[in-house]
Amino acid sequence: MERRLLELIPEFELIEDAELRRRTLDAFLSALRRGGWTPDDLTRMPFTLLIEPCPANMVQHVRAVTRAARAAAAELSAMLGEAFSPDMDALTSGALLHDVGKLLEYEERDGAFVKSRFGALLRHPFSGVAVADEAGLPAEVQHIIAVHSKEGDHSKRSPEAFIVYYADYMSFQPLRG
C-alpha cells in the first residue's frame, strides 16, 4: 500500500527530515486503512462533495495544494530573504495531510461518494488532527491541518498554515465556477 501511495503522491519524498516523512506517510496510510480505502481509491474520490460533478480527484488536489504551497513559500523566501524563512518540511507535511480527515469523512454508497456518519459529526480538520496526533506528528503540522479550512478563520495561523490555507483555497474556489 505504501509503495502505491508514493507512486500516486511522490511529494512525500520532498520532506527532508526522515522521521517527519515517515510519520506523515504513517498518518496517511492509517487514515486509508481506517476509512477502508486503497491508494487507488484516491484517484476516484472527489476532493470535495461541494462541487458536482467534481473536476478533480483527491490525488490531484493533494498534489496541487502541496506543490502550490511549496512554490509560494519558496518565492516568498527568495524575495523576502531573512524576513521569511518557512519550515518547508512542516509546510509540506501539513499540505499533504490537510485533507487526510476526508478519508474518514467520506464513504462510498451505491457508487457515489457521500458524507459518512462519522463525517456528519466531525469535519475533516478535526479528524485530520486526530490522525496526525496518533501518528506522532508535531503540533506545527497538526496546526496546519486544524486551521486550513473555515474552522481556522477565528484562529491565529502560522505563516506555513496561511500558505497552505491559501493554496487549498486556490485549488478549490476557481473550480466552483
mmCIF file of C-alpha atoms in Angstrom:
data_model
loop_
_atom_site.group_PDB
_atom_site.id
_atom_site.type_symbol
_atom_site.label_atom_id
_atom_site.label_comp_id
_atom_site.label_asym_id
_atom_site.label_seq_id
_atom_site.Cartn_x
_atom_site.Cartn_y
_atom_site.Cartn_z
ATOM 1 C CA MET A 1 0.000 0.000 0.000
ATOM 2 C CA GLU A 2 2.823 2.398 0.857
ATOM 3 C CA ARG A 3 4.605 1.905 -2.459
ATOM 4 C CA ARG A 4 1.419 2.640 -4.409
ATOM 5 C CA LEU A 5 0.712 5.740 -2.328
ATOM 6 C CA LEU A 6 4.216 7.025 -3.086
ATOM 7 C CA GLU A 7 3.695 6.347 -6.794
ATOM 8 C CA LEU A 8 0.494 8.389 -6.740
ATOM 9 C CA ILE A 9 1.779 11.157 -4.455
ATOM 10 C CA PRO A 10 5.573 11.395 -4.830
ATOM 11 C CA GLU A 11 5.636 14.700 -2.924
ATOM 12 C CA PHE A 12 6.047 12.748 0.328
ATOM 13 C CA GLU A 13 9.685 12.408 -0.731
ATOM 14 C CA LEU A 14 10.091 16.208 -0.586
ATOM 15 C CA ILE A 15 10.096 16.076 3.220
ATOM 16 C CA GLU A 16 13.792 16.105 4.077
ATOM 17 C CA ASP A 17 13.507 15.031 7.723
ATOM 18 C CA ALA A 18 13.273 11.228 7.609
ATOM 19 C CA GLU A 19 11.271 10.908 10.833
ATOM 20 C CA LEU A 20 8.755 13.558 9.782
ATOM 21 C CA ARG A 21 8.440 11.917 6.349
ATOM 22 C CA ARG A 22 7.824 8.524 7.995
ATOM 23 C CA ARG A 23 5.197 9.921 10.386
ATOM 24 C CA THR A 24 3.471 11.807 7.560
ATOM 25 C CA LEU A 25 3.269 8.631 5.493
ATOM 26 C CA ASP A 26 2.107 6.652 8.528
ATOM 27 C CA ALA A 27 -0.692 9.153 9.148
ATOM 28 C CA PHE A 28 -1.909 8.958 5.552
ATOM 29 C CA LEU A 29 -1.714 5.151 5.496
ATOM 30 C CA SER A 30 -3.539 4.920 8.828
ATOM 31 C CA ALA A 31 -6.388 7.083 7.522
ATOM 32 C CA LEU A 32 -6.605 4.973 4.363
ATOM 33 C CA ARG A 33 -6.894 1.802 6.450
ATOM 34 C CA ARG A 34 -9.359 3.286 8.937
ATOM 35 C CA GLY A 35 -11.552 4.542 6.112
ATOM 36 C CA GLY A 36 -11.386 1.217 4.277
ATOM 37 C CA TRP A 37 -9.725 2.769 1.210
ATOM 38 C CA THR A 38 -6.854 1.797 -1.059
ATOM 39 C CA PRO A 39 -4.458 4.308 -2.606
ATOM 40 C CA ASP A 40 -6.140 3.761 -5.982
ATOM 41 C CA ASP A 41 -9.487 4.775 -4.474
ATOM 42 C CA LEU A 42 -7.997 8.262 -4.124
ATOM 43 C CA THR A 43 -7.962 8.544 -7.924
ATOM 44 C CA ARG A 44 -11.750 8.089 -7.976
ATOM 45 C CA MET A 45 -12.550 10.049 -4.819
ATOM 46 C CA PRO A 46 -13.642 13.656 -5.380
ATOM 47 C CA PHE A 47 -11.605 16.115 -3.365
ATOM 48 C CA THR A 48 -14.835 17.877 -2.376
ATOM 49 C CA LEU A 49 -18.503 16.990 -2.195
ATOM 50 C CA LEU A 50 -19.432 20.659 -2.688
ATOM 51 C CA ILE A 51 -18.832 20.683 -6.468
ATOM 52 C CA GLU A 52 -20.935 18.335 -8.582
ATOM 53 C CA PRO A 53 -19.501 16.896 -10.692
ATOM 54 C CA CYS A 54 -16.130 17.354 -9.039
ATOM 55 C CA PRO A 55 -13.465 18.077 -11.684
ATOM 56 C CA ALA A 56 -10.502 16.826 -9.624
ATOM 57 C CA ASN A 57 -9.804 13.779 -7.525
ATOM 58 C CA MET A 58 -8.122 13.588 -4.130
ATOM 59 C CA VAL A 59 -4.681 12.781 -5.574
ATOM 60 C CA GLN A 60 -4.785 15.779 -7.919
ATOM 61 C CA HIS A 61 -5.954 18.096 -5.148
ATOM 62 C CA VAL A 62 -3.414 16.972 -2.537
ATOM 63 C CA ARG A 63 -0.590 17.253 -5.047
ATOM 64 C CA ALA A 64 -1.780 20.647 -6.330
ATOM 65 C CA VAL A 65 -2.074 22.101 -2.828
ATOM 66 C CA THR A 66 1.315 20.718 -1.802
ATOM 67 C CA ARG A 67 3.075 21.973 -4.918
ATOM 68 C CA ALA A 68 1.379 25.400 -4.831
ATOM 69 C CA ALA A 69 2.188 25.838 -1.136
ATOM 70 C CA ARG A 70 5.836 24.882 -1.640
ATOM 71 C CA ALA A 71 6.174 27.161 -4.675
ATOM 72 C CA ALA A 72 4.615 30.120 -2.853
ATOM 73 C CA ALA A 73 6.804 29.579 0.210
ATOM 74 C CA ALA A 74 9.939 29.312 -1.930
ATOM 75 C CA GLU A 75 9.126 32.508 -3.845
ATOM 76 C CA LEU A 76 8.324 34.462 -0.694
ATOM 77 C CA SER A 77 11.507 33.228 0.936
ATOM 78 C CA ALA A 78 13.574 34.137 -2.143
ATOM 79 C CA MET A 79 12.124 37.640 -2.308
ATOM 80 C CA LEU A 80 11.953 38.426 1.415
ATOM 81 C CA GLY A 81 15.176 36.784 2.496
ATOM 82 C CA GLU A 82 15.714 36.535 6.236
ATOM 83 C CA ALA A 83 12.348 38.181 6.922
ATOM 84 C CA PHE A 84 10.621 34.974 5.835
ATOM 85 C CA SER A 85 12.091 31.533 6.361
ATOM 86 C CA PRO A 86 9.296 28.959 6.483
ATOM 87 C CA ASP A 87 9.674 25.441 7.819
ATOM 88 C CA MET A 88 9.360 23.709 4.451
ATOM 89 C CA ASP A 89 9.135 20.239 5.969
ATOM 90 C CA ALA A 90 6.252 21.183 8.284
ATOM 91 C CA LEU A 91 4.557 23.051 5.427
ATOM 92 C CA THR A 92 4.909 20.034 3.114
ATOM 93 C CA SER A 93 3.673 17.578 5.734
ATOM 94 C CA GLY A 94 0.713 19.819 6.563
ATOM 95 C CA ALA A 95 -0.145 20.294 2.896
ATOM 96 C CA LEU A 96 -0.001 16.559 2.217
ATOM 97 C CA LEU A 97 -2.235 15.869 5.218
ATOM 98 C CA HIS A 98 -4.559 18.883 5.130
ATOM 99 C CA ASP A 99 -7.470 16.749 3.841
ATOM 100 C CA VAL A 100 -6.462 13.388 5.350
ATOM 101 C CA GLY A 101 -9.564 13.541 7.552
ATOM 102 C CA LYS A 102 -11.704 13.260 4.423
ATOM 103 C CA LEU A 103 -10.682 9.605 4.299
ATOM 104 C CA LEU A 104 -12.848 9.249 7.420
ATOM 105 C CA GLU A 105 -15.412 11.889 6.439
ATOM 106 C CA TYR A 106 -16.368 10.167 3.174
ATOM 107 C CA GLU A 107 -17.794 6.786 2.302
ATOM 108 C CA GLU A 108 -18.870 5.206 -0.955
ATOM 109 C CA ARG A 109 -22.531 4.250 -1.109
ATOM 110 C CA ASP A 110 -24.265 2.896 -4.222
ATOM 111 C CA GLY A 111 -21.348 4.003 -6.381
ATOM 112 C CA ALA A 112 -21.366 7.575 -5.063
ATOM 113 C CA PHE A 113 -19.083 9.309 -2.597
ATOM 114 C CA VAL A 114 -21.089 10.747 0.284
ATOM 115 C CA LYS A 115 -20.529 12.048 3.788
ATOM 116 C CA SER A 116 -20.216 9.217 6.293
ATOM 117 C CA ARG A 117 -21.960 9.153 9.654
ATOM 118 C CA PHE A 118 -18.563 9.946 11.180
ATOM 119 C CA GLY A 119 -18.136 12.839 8.740
ATOM 120 C CA ALA A 120 -21.541 14.245 9.632
ATOM 121 C CA LEU A 121 -20.327 14.528 13.224
ATOM 122 C CA LEU A 122 -16.696 15.554 12.683
ATOM 123 C CA ARG A 123 -15.405 17.593 9.756
ATOM 124 C CA HIS A 124 -12.059 16.659 8.296
ATOM 125 C CA PRO A 125 -9.924 19.318 10.026
ATOM 126 C CA PHE A 126 -10.842 17.768 13.392
ATOM 127 C CA SER A 127 -10.399 14.148 12.355
ATOM 128 C CA GLY A 128 -7.240 15.057 10.443
ATOM 129 C CA VAL A 129 -5.661 16.479 13.589
ATOM 130 C CA ALA A 130 -6.560 13.282 15.459
ATOM 131 C CA VAL A 131 -4.935 11.154 12.740
ATOM 132 C CA ALA A 132 -1.815 13.350 12.792
ATOM 133 C CA ASP A 133 -1.592 13.259 16.579
ATOM 134 C CA GLU A 134 -1.951 9.491 16.581
ATOM 135 C CA ALA A 135 0.989 9.289 14.154
ATOM 136 C CA GLY A 136 3.106 11.435 16.471
ATOM 137 C CA LEU A 137 3.289 14.435 14.172
ATOM 138 C CA PRO A 138 4.380 17.724 15.774
ATOM 139 C CA ALA A 139 1.984 20.474 16.805
ATOM 140 C CA GLU A 140 3.176 22.633 13.886
ATOM 141 C CA VAL A 141 1.803 20.101 11.392
ATOM 142 C CA GLN A 142 -1.378 19.495 13.394
ATOM 143 C CA HIS A 143 -1.919 23.266 13.453
ATOM 144 C CA ILE A 144 -1.753 23.471 9.642
ATOM 145 C CA ILE A 145 -4.363 20.708 9.344
ATOM 146 C CA ALA A 146 -6.578 22.283 12.010
ATOM 147 C CA VAL A 147 -6.740 25.777 10.514
ATOM 148 C CA HIS A 148 -6.620 25.053 6.765
ATOM 149 C CA SER A 149 -10.397 25.432 6.417
ATOM 150 C CA LYS A 150 -13.168 27.663 7.762
ATOM 151 C CA GLU A 151 -12.695 26.202 11.240
ATOM 152 C CA GLY A 152 -9.469 28.182 11.445
ATOM 153 C CA ASP A 153 -10.945 31.534 10.443
ATOM 154 C CA HIS A 154 -11.005 32.803 14.035
ATOM 155 C CA SER A 155 -7.661 31.312 14.997
ATOM 156 C CA LYS A 156 -4.167 32.625 14.620
ATOM 157 C CA ARG A 157 -2.424 30.904 11.700
ATOM 158 C CA SER A 158 1.306 30.316 11.451
ATOM 159 C CA PRO A 159 2.973 31.529 8.231
ATOM 160 C CA GLU A 160 3.064 27.931 6.967
ATOM 161 C CA ALA A 161 -0.625 27.476 7.808
ATOM 162 C CA PHE A 162 -1.546 30.674 5.934
ATOM 163 C CA ILE A 163 0.250 29.415 2.847
ATOM 164 C CA VAL A 164 -1.463 26.005 2.938
ATOM 165 C CA TYR A 165 -4.822 27.697 3.602
ATOM 166 C CA TYR A 166 -4.480 29.869 0.503
ATOM 167 C CA ALA A 167 -3.067 27.046 -1.637
ATOM 168 C CA ASP A 168 -6.115 24.966 -0.697
ATOM 169 C CA TYR A 169 -8.441 27.886 -1.428
ATOM 170 C CA MET A 170 -6.786 28.446 -4.827
ATOM 171 C CA SER A 171 -7.255 24.776 -5.651
ATOM 172 C CA PHE A 172 -10.955 24.901 -4.718
ATOM 173 C CA GLN A 173 -12.511 28.281 -5.477
ATOM 174 C CA PRO A 174 -11.700 28.554 -9.225
ATOM 175 C CA LEU A 175 -13.295 25.137 -9.778
ATOM 176 C CA ARG A 176 -16.609 26.225 -8.247
ATOM 177 C CA GLY A 177 -17.458 28.232 -11.337
#
